[in-house]
Coordinates of C-alpha atoms and ligand atoms in Angstrom, one line a residue:
Chain P
X1 CA -55.7 -38.7 6.9
X2 CA -58.4 -40.6 8.7
X3 CA -59.9 -37.3 9.7
X4 CA -60.0 -36.0 6.1
X5 CA -61.8 -39.2 5.0
X6 CA -64.3 -38.8 7.8
X7 CA -65.0 -35.2 7.0
X8 CA -65.6 -35.8 3.3
X9 CA -67.9 -38.7 4.2
X10 CA -70.0 -36.6 6.5
X11 CA -70.2 -33.8 4.0
X12 CA -71.3 -36.2 1.3
X13 CA -73.9 -37.7 3.6
X14 CA -75.4 -34.3 4.0
X15 CA -75.1 -33.1 0.4
X16 CA -76.5 -36.3 -1.2
X17 CA -80.1 -36.0 0.1
X18 CA -80.0 -32.2 -0.4
X19 CA -79.1 -32.6 -4.1
X20 CA -81.6 -35.4 -4.6
X21 CA -84.3 -33.4 -3.0
X22 CA -84.1 -29.7 -3.8
X23 CA -87.1 -28.7 -1.7
X24 CA -85.1 -29.7 1.4
X25 CA -82.1 -27.6 0.2
X26 CA -84.4 -24.5 -0.4
X27 CA -86.0 -25.0 3.0
X28 CA -82.6 -25.3 4.7
X29 CA -81.4 -22.0 3.1
X30 CA -84.6 -20.3 4.1
X31 CA -84.3 -21.7 7.7
X32 CA -80.8 -20.4 8.0
X33 CA -81.9 -17.0 6.7
X34 CA -84.7 -17.0 9.3
X35 CA -82.1 -17.8 12.0
X36 CA -80.0 -14.8 10.8
X37 CA -83.1 -12.6 11.0
X38 CA -83.7 -13.9 14.5
X39 CA -80.2 -13.1 15.7
X40 CA -80.5 -9.5 14.3
X41 CA -83.9 -9.0 15.8
X42 CA -82.8 -10.2 19.2
X43 CA -79.7 -8.0 19.0
X44 CA -81.8 -4.9 18.1
X45 CA -84.2 -5.6 20.9
X46 CA -81.3 -5.6 23.3
X47 CA -80.0 -2.4 21.6
X48 CA -77.0 -4.1 20.1
X49 CA -75.8 -4.1 16.5
X50 CA -76.0 -7.8 16.0
X51 CA -74.3 -10.1 13.5
X52 CA -74.7 -10.0 9.7
X53 CA -77.8 -11.7 8.2
X54 CA -75.7 -14.5 6.7
X55 CA -74.0 -15.3 10.1
X56 CA -75.6 -18.8 10.4
X57 CA -74.2 -19.8 7.0
X58 CA -70.7 -18.6 8.1
X59 CA -71.0 -20.6 11.3
X60 CA -71.9 -23.8 9.4
X61 CA -69.2 -23.4 6.8
X62 CA -66.7 -22.7 9.5
X63 CA -67.7 -25.8 11.4
X64 CA -67.3 -27.8 8.1
X65 CA -63.6 -26.8 7.9
X66 CA -62.7 -27.7 11.5
X67 CA -61.6 -30.9 13.2
X68 CA -64.2 -33.5 14.2
X69 CA -63.0 -34.9 17.5
X70 CA -64.2 -38.2 19.0
X71 CA -63.7 -38.5 22.8
X72 CA -61.8 -41.4 24.2
X73 CA -64.2 -44.2 25.2
X74 CA -67.0 -43.0 23.1
X75 CA -68.4 -45.5 20.5
X76 CA -66.9 -44.0 17.4
X77 CA -69.4 -45.2 14.8
X78 CA -72.5 -44.3 16.8
X79 CA -71.0 -41.0 17.9
X80 CA -70.5 -39.9 14.3
X81 CA -73.6 -41.6 12.9
X82 CA -76.1 -39.8 15.2
X83 CA -75.8 -36.3 13.7
X84 CA -76.3 -37.8 10.2
X85 CA -79.4 -39.7 11.4
X86 CA -80.8 -36.6 12.9
X87 CA -80.2 -34.4 9.9
X88 CA -81.6 -37.0 7.4
X89 CA -84.7 -37.6 9.5
X90 CA -85.5 -33.9 9.3
X91 CA -84.9 -33.8 5.5
X92 CA -87.4 -36.7 5.3
X93 CA -89.9 -34.9 7.6
X94 CA -89.9 -31.8 5.5
X95 CA -90.7 -33.9 2.5
X96 CA -94.0 -34.9 4.1
X97 CA -95.2 -31.4 5.0
X98 CA -97.1 -29.7 2.2
X99 CA -96.3 -26.1 1.4
X100 CA -99.7 -25.1 0.1
X101 CA -99.8 -24.1 -3.5
X102 CA -96.0 -24.7 -4.0
X103 CA -95.3 -28.2 -3.0
X104 CA -97.6 -31.2 -2.5
X105 CA -96.1 -34.4 -1.0
X106 CA -97.1 -37.7 -2.3
X107 CA -99.6 -39.1 0.3
X108 CA -98.2 -42.5 0.0
X109 CA -94.9 -41.5 1.7
X110 CA -96.6 -40.9 5.0
X111 CA -99.1 -38.9 6.9
X112 CA -99.4 -37.1 10.2
X113 CA -98.5 -40.2 12.2
X114 CA -95.2 -40.7 10.3
X115 CA -94.5 -37.1 10.8
X116 CA -95.1 -37.3 14.5
X117 CA -92.6 -40.2 14.8
X118 CA -90.1 -38.3 12.7
X119 CA -90.5 -35.2 14.8
X120 CA -89.3 -37.2 17.9
X121 CA -86.1 -38.4 16.2
X122 CA -84.1 -35.2 16.8
X123 CA -84.8 -35.4 20.5
X124 CA -83.9 -39.1 20.7
X125 CA -80.7 -38.4 18.6
X126 CA -79.8 -35.7 21.1
X127 CA -80.4 -38.0 24.0
X128 CA -78.3 -40.7 22.5
X129 CA -75.6 -38.3 21.5
X130 CA -75.4 -37.0 25.1
X131 CA -75.0 -40.4 26.5
X132 CA -72.7 -41.7 23.8
X133 CA -70.3 -38.9 24.3
X134 CA -69.5 -40.3 27.8
X135 CA -69.3 -36.9 29.3
X136 CA -71.1 -36.0 32.6
X137 CA -72.6 -32.9 31.0
X138 CA -73.9 -35.0 28.1
X139 CA -75.6 -37.3 30.6
X140 CA -77.3 -34.4 32.4
X141 CA -78.4 -33.1 29.0
X142 CA -79.8 -36.5 28.2
X143 CA -81.9 -36.7 31.3
X144 CA -83.2 -33.1 30.9
X145 CA -84.0 -33.7 27.2
X146 CA -85.9 -36.8 28.2
X147 CA -88.1 -35.1 30.9
X148 CA -88.8 -32.2 28.6
X149 CA -89.8 -34.5 25.8
X150 CA -92.2 -36.4 28.1
X151 CA -93.7 -33.1 29.1
X152 CA -94.4 -31.7 25.6
X153 CA -95.2 -34.9 23.6
X154 CA -98.5 -35.2 25.4
X155 CA -100.0 -31.9 24.4
X156 CA -98.4 -32.2 20.9
X157 CA -100.3 -35.4 20.4
X158 CA -103.5 -33.9 21.7
X159 CA -103.2 -31.0 19.2
X160 CA -102.5 -33.2 16.3
X161 CA -105.5 -35.5 17.2
X162 CA -107.8 -32.5 17.6
X163 CA -107.0 -31.2 14.1
X164 CA -107.2 -34.7 12.6
X165 CA -110.6 -35.4 14.3
X166 CA -112.0 -32.0 13.4
X167 CA -111.3 -32.8 9.7
X168 CA -112.3 -36.4 10.0
X169 CA -115.6 -35.8 11.7
X170 CA -116.6 -33.2 9.2
X171 CA -115.8 -35.6 6.3
X172 CA -117.8 -38.4 7.9
X173 CA -114.9 -40.6 9.1
X174 CA -113.9 -40.5 12.7
X175 CA -110.4 -39.1 12.1
X176 CA -108.1 -38.4 9.1
X177 CA -104.4 -38.3 9.3
X178 CA -103.8 -37.1 5.7
X179 CA -102.2 -33.7 5.7
X180 CA -103.6 -32.9 2.2
X181 CA -107.1 -33.7 3.4
X182 CA -106.6 -31.3 6.3
X183 CA -105.4 -28.6 3.9
X184 CA -108.3 -29.1 1.5
X185 CA -110.9 -29.1 4.3
X186 CA -109.6 -25.8 5.5
X187 CA -109.4 -24.3 2.0
X188 CA -113.1 -25.1 1.6
X189 CA -114.4 -24.2 5.1
X190 CA -112.0 -21.5 6.3
X191 CA -108.8 -21.8 8.3
X192 CA -108.9 -23.3 11.8
X193 CA -107.1 -20.3 13.1
X194 CA -110.3 -18.2 12.6
X195 CA -112.5 -20.8 14.3
X196 CA -112.9 -19.9 18.0
X197 CA -113.5 -23.5 18.9
X198 CA -110.0 -24.4 17.7
X199 CA -108.2 -21.6 19.7
X200 CA -107.2 -23.8 22.7
X201 CA -105.5 -26.2 20.2
X202 CA -103.8 -23.2 18.5
X203 CA -102.6 -21.9 21.9
X204 CA -101.4 -25.3 22.9
X205 CA -99.4 -25.7 19.7
X206 CA -97.9 -22.2 20.1
X207 CA -96.7 -23.1 23.6
X208 CA -95.2 -26.4 22.6
X209 CA -93.0 -24.8 19.9
X210 CA -90.4 -23.3 22.3
X211 CA -89.8 -26.6 24.1
X212 CA -89.8 -28.6 20.9
X213 CA -87.1 -26.4 19.4
X214 CA -85.1 -25.7 22.5
X215 CA -85.8 -21.9 22.7
X216 CA -85.5 -20.0 26.0
X217 CA -87.0 -20.4 28.6
X218 CA -87.1 -24.1 27.6
X219 CA -83.5 -24.5 26.3
X220 CA -82.8 -26.4 29.5
X221 CA -81.1 -29.5 27.9
X222 CA -78.6 -27.3 26.0
X223 CA -78.1 -24.6 28.6
X224 CA -74.5 -23.5 27.7
X225 CA -73.9 -21.7 30.9
X226 CA -74.9 -24.6 33.1
X227 CA -74.3 -27.9 31.4
X228 CA -72.0 -26.7 28.6
X229 CA -74.5 -27.3 25.8
X230 CA -75.4 -30.7 27.2
X231 CA -75.6 -33.3 24.5
X232 CA -73.6 -31.2 22.1
X233 CA -70.8 -30.8 24.6
X234 CA -68.3 -33.2 23.0
X235 CA -69.2 -32.5 19.3
X236 CA -67.1 -30.4 17.1
X237 CA -66.5 -29.6 13.5
X238 CA -68.8 -31.1 10.8
X239 CA -70.6 -33.3 13.2
X240 CA -71.7 -30.2 15.2
X241 CA -72.6 -28.5 11.9
X242 CA -74.9 -31.4 11.2
X243 CA -76.6 -30.8 14.5
X244 CA -77.1 -27.2 13.6
X245 CA -78.6 -28.2 10.3
X246 CA -80.9 -30.7 12.1
X247 CA -82.2 -28.0 14.4
X248 CA -82.7 -25.5 11.6
X249 CA -84.7 -28.1 9.6
X250 CA -86.7 -29.0 12.7
X251 CA -87.6 -25.4 13.1
X252 CA -88.9 -25.3 9.6
X253 CA -90.8 -28.6 9.9
X254 CA -92.5 -27.4 13.1
X255 CA -93.3 -24.0 11.6
X256 CA -94.6 -25.5 8.3
X257 CA -96.7 -28.0 10.2
X258 CA -98.3 -25.2 12.3
X259 CA -99.1 -23.4 9.1
X260 CA -100.6 -26.5 7.5
X261 CA -102.7 -27.3 10.5
X262 CA -104.1 -23.9 11.3
X263 CA -103.8 -21.4 8.4
X264 CA -102.9 -23.0 5.0
X265 CA -104.6 -20.3 2.9
X266 CA -105.9 -20.6 -0.7
X267 CA -103.2 -18.9 -2.7
X268 CA -101.2 -20.6 -5.5
X269 CA -97.9 -20.1 -7.2
X270 CA -95.9 -17.0 -6.3
X271 CA -98.4 -15.6 -3.9
X272 CA -98.5 -18.8 -2.0
X273 CA -94.7 -18.8 -1.6
X274 CA -94.8 -15.2 -0.4
X275 CA -97.6 -16.0 2.0
X276 CA -95.7 -19.0 3.3
X277 CA -92.5 -16.9 3.9
X278 CA -94.6 -14.2 5.6
X279 CA -96.5 -16.7 7.9
X280 CA -93.2 -18.4 8.8
X281 CA -91.6 -15.1 9.7
X282 CA -94.5 -14.0 11.9
X283 CA -94.8 -17.4 13.7
X284 CA -91.0 -17.5 14.1
X285 CA -90.6 -14.0 15.5
X286 CA -93.5 -14.6 17.9
X287 CA -92.4 -17.9 19.2
X288 CA -88.6 -17.5 19.0
X289 CA -87.1 -14.0 18.8
X290 CA -89.5 -12.1 21.2
X291 CA -89.4 -14.9 23.7
X292 CA -85.6 -15.4 23.5
X293 CA -85.0 -11.7 24.0
X294 CA -87.3 -11.2 26.9
X295 CA -87.0 -14.2 29.3
X296 CA -84.4 -16.1 31.2
X297 CA -84.2 -19.9 31.6
X298 CA -86.5 -22.0 33.6
X299 CA -85.4 -24.9 35.8
X300 CA -86.3 -28.3 34.5
X301 CA -88.9 -29.1 37.2
X302 CA -90.6 -25.8 36.5
X303 CA -90.7 -26.4 32.8
X304 CA -92.0 -29.9 33.4
X305 CA -94.8 -28.7 35.7
X306 CA -95.7 -25.9 33.3
X307 CA -96.2 -28.3 30.4
X308 CA -98.2 -30.7 32.5
X309 CA -100.5 -27.9 33.7
X310 CA -101.2 -25.5 30.9
X311 CA -100.5 -26.9 27.4
X312 CA -101.8 -30.3 28.5
X313 CA -105.0 -28.6 29.8
X314 CA -105.4 -26.5 26.7
X315 CA -104.9 -29.7 24.6
X316 CA -107.6 -31.6 26.5
X317 CA -110.0 -28.7 26.3
X318 CA -109.3 -28.4 22.6
X319 CA -109.9 -32.1 22.0
X320 CA -113.2 -32.1 24.0
X321 CA -114.4 -29.0 22.1
X322 CA -113.7 -30.8 18.8
X323 CA -115.4 -34.0 19.9
X324 CA -118.5 -32.3 21.2
X325 CA -118.9 -29.4 18.8
X326 CA -117.8 -31.4 15.7
Chain G
X1 CA -57.1 -18.5 0.6
X2 CA -59.9 -20.9 -0.1
X3 CA -63.6 -20.0 -0.1
X4 CA -64.1 -22.0 3.1
X5 CA -61.5 -20.2 5.1
X6 CA -62.6 -16.8 3.7
X7 CA -66.0 -17.5 5.1
X8 CA -64.7 -19.1 8.3
X9 CA -63.0 -15.9 9.4
X10 CA -66.4 -14.3 9.9
X11 CA -67.5 -16.8 12.6
X12 CA -64.9 -17.0 15.4
X13 CA -66.4 -18.5 18.5
X14 CA -65.0 -17.4 21.9
X15 CA -64.2 -19.5 24.9
X16 CA -63.2 -18.2 28.3
X17 CA -60.8 -20.0 30.6
X18 CA -60.5 -18.7 34.1
X19 CA -57.0 -19.6 35.3
X20 CA -57.6 -18.3 38.9
X21 CA -58.5 -14.7 38.1
X22 CA -59.9 -12.3 40.7
X23 CA -63.1 -12.3 38.5
X24 CA -62.6 -8.6 37.5
X25 CA -61.5 -9.6 34.0
X26 CA -64.3 -12.2 33.7
X27 CA -66.9 -9.6 34.6
X28 CA -65.4 -7.4 31.9
X29 CA -65.6 -10.2 29.4
X30 CA -68.9 -11.6 30.3
X31 CA -70.8 -8.4 30.6
X32 CA -69.1 -5.4 29.2
X33 CA -67.9 -7.0 26.0
X34 CA -71.4 -8.3 25.3
X35 CA -73.8 -5.6 26.5
X36 CA -75.3 -3.1 24.2
X37 CA -72.5 -0.6 23.9
X38 CA -69.7 -3.1 23.1
X39 CA -71.2 -5.8 21.0
X40 CA -68.8 -8.5 19.9
X41 CA -71.5 -10.4 18.1
X42 CA -71.2 -8.0 15.1
X43 CA -67.8 -9.5 14.5
X44 CA -69.6 -12.8 14.2
X45 CA -68.4 -13.9 17.6
X46 CA -70.4 -16.0 20.0
X47 CA -69.5 -17.3 23.4
X48 CA -69.6 -21.0 23.4
X49 CA -70.0 -23.2 26.5
X50 CA -67.5 -26.0 25.7
X51 CA -63.8 -26.0 24.6
X52 CA -64.7 -28.3 21.7
X53 CA -66.5 -25.5 19.9
X54 CA -64.0 -22.8 20.4
X55 CA -61.8 -20.9 17.9
X56 CA -60.5 -18.1 20.1
X57 CA -59.5 -18.7 23.7
X58 CA -59.6 -15.9 26.2
X59 CA -57.5 -16.7 29.3
X60 CA -57.8 -14.6 32.4
X61 CA -56.0 -15.0 35.7
X62 CA -52.4 -15.7 36.8
X63 CA -52.5 -19.5 36.4
X64 CA -52.5 -20.6 40.0
X65 CA -50.6 -23.8 41.0
X66 CA -53.8 -25.7 41.8
X67 CA -55.5 -25.0 38.5
X68 CA -52.5 -25.3 36.2
X69 CA -53.1 -28.9 35.1
X70 CA -56.8 -28.4 34.5
X71 CA -56.2 -25.3 32.4
X72 CA -53.6 -27.1 30.2
X73 CA -56.0 -30.0 29.9
X74 CA -58.9 -27.9 28.8
X75 CA -56.6 -26.0 26.4
X76 CA -55.6 -29.3 24.8
X77 CA -59.2 -30.1 24.1
X78 CA -59.7 -27.1 21.8
X79 CA -59.6 -28.1 18.2
X80 CA -57.0 -26.5 15.9
X81 CA -56.6 -23.9 14.5
X82 CA -57.0 -21.8 17.5
X83 CA -55.8 -18.4 18.7
X84 CA -55.0 -17.6 22.3
X85 CA -55.6 -14.2 24.0
X86 CA -54.3 -13.4 27.5
X87 CA -56.8 -10.9 29.0
X88 CA -55.6 -8.7 31.9
X89 CA -52.2 -8.2 33.4
X90 CA -52.4 -11.4 35.4
X91 CA -51.8 -14.0 32.7
X92 CA -49.2 -11.7 31.1
X93 CA -46.9 -11.1 34.1
X94 CA -48.7 -12.2 37.2
X95 CA -49.9 -8.7 37.9
X96 CA -50.7 -8.0 41.5
X97 CA -50.0 -11.6 42.3
X98 CA -46.5 -11.6 40.8
X99 CA -43.9 -13.6 42.9
X100 CA -46.6 -15.2 44.9
X101 CA -45.9 -18.8 46.0
X102 CA -49.3 -19.8 44.8
X103 CA -49.0 -19.0 41.1
X104 CA -47.2 -20.8 38.3
X105 CA -47.6 -18.0 35.6
X106 CA -46.9 -16.2 33.5
X107 CA -49.0 -18.2 31.1
X108 CA -46.7 -18.1 28.1
X109 CA -44.4 -20.5 29.9
X110 CA -46.9 -23.2 29.0
X111 CA -49.1 -21.9 26.2
X112 CA -48.3 -19.9 23.1
X113 CA -50.1 -16.6 23.6
X114 CA -50.9 -14.7 20.4
X115 CA -52.5 -11.5 21.7
X116 CA -51.9 -9.8 25.0
X117 CA -54.6 -7.4 26.3
X118 CA -53.0 -5.6 29.3
X119 CA -55.0 -3.8 32.0
X120 CA -56.4 -4.6 35.4
X121 CA -59.0 -5.1 34.2
X122 CA -58.7 -4.1 30.6
X123 CA -61.2 -1.6 29.1
X124 CA -63.9 -3.2 27.0
X125 CA -62.7 -1.3 23.9
X126 CA -59.3 -2.9 24.5
X127 CA -60.9 -6.3 24.7
X128 CA -62.8 -5.7 21.5
X129 CA -59.6 -4.6 19.7
X130 CA -57.7 -7.6 21.0
X131 CA -60.4 -9.9 19.6
X132 CA -60.2 -8.1 16.3
X133 CA -56.5 -8.7 16.2
X134 CA -56.9 -12.3 17.1
X135 CA -59.3 -12.7 14.2
X136 CA -56.6 -11.3 11.9
X137 CA -54.1 -13.9 13.3
X138 CA -56.7 -16.6 12.9
X139 CA -57.1 -15.7 9.3
X140 CA -53.5 -16.6 8.6
X141 CA -53.8 -20.0 10.4
X142 CA -56.8 -21.2 8.5
Ligands
LIG1 S1 -55.8 -8.5 35.7 FE1 -56.6 -7.5 37.5 S2 -58.8 -7.6 37.2 FE2 -57.9 -9.1 35.8 S3 -57.9 -11.0 37.0 FE3 -55.9 -10.0 37.3 S4 -56.2 -8.8 39.2 FE4 -58.2 -9.4 38.4

């Protein structure tokens, strides 16, 4: 009985924002489709048949119909609230990112800085989830997630600041954090992707994506063969489904942000939508499927050092180039 | 059958329990059943790391005396509805370890087994067929 109530509560918590805000629902569907494409592509690269395209939908619906268990000793409310917070934060984040020519957010809701804060919420939710579950594996996942986050947040910040400064300097201010300003500037002056001075920043952003989204070789916090999926270890049923939704939405936010920052394009209407889908697909295949099919998993210390050396360096070089070249 | 359970059938997640196996069956499960030739992912399956996520449980090994309590405990943690498969001759009858002082099996003394996949170790095709049968049983439980 209790369980039934809990499950419907969770379901409503997810469905309410999605109904209120159809863009998030559309993005979620698209994200799940992308995930299906990814699983097929990886299977084909390994010469397997692979699951059907709609497999991620099946997985989520299946999880919705299962039991949600809370381990003995875990704080029940926090344990079940965390996935909701995570999923909602990502629904909010997607509302802030413009899809050029299709959807323009209201600038008053928030800018790049709010987005940066929202983007760290899933990692923090995962960390809390790991420690709230009271399991050893969750705790290991917690510590790994934290070191990884420390490693990639630096370069991410550098990239965002480079883009914001580039636009800001050109417009006469020092820096602008409005995403629409960044888009308009690129529409008038050409995308940053085609500006060689911005390439270090582009590279840094590309190399952050796998760690940010937990893709091999940087899926260290959720390594299922070592730490039993780490923070997600004790979650089951609808709560786990919420985590899946959260990670799908986060993928979409990160992809959309990359597109906005580096190659927004000028198209409008239908063409813009097709362009967006196409760019997402390319970015996604490049940073997820190919990588996932071809590499193993790093150790946490290796990943940490990697991020401190290369993306950090690229980020600093990118920022210096922006400052001195304008 | 409701819409939800119709869809759920297409996403069974597998979980392996090693109850003291010689590792032969585990190698068959871990590699053969998932390498290019014999892909279980096309049935929608996916190996999951923790018992909390599992739908179909694959048990290998003769249930040794030392590991019995742990296996039963892990089995308890798997949310319902679940389907149990005994992989290899060991969990079914004790196999080469039958009558040993060190084993507590066969496994169906403690756990309701739904599908037996005999063999020492079973062929990958047999494992795939067993999983397909387990999915059929799972369908009725949803
Ligand atoms: S059935 Fe054979 S291969 Fe499998 S665990 Fe037992 S002895 Fe090993």
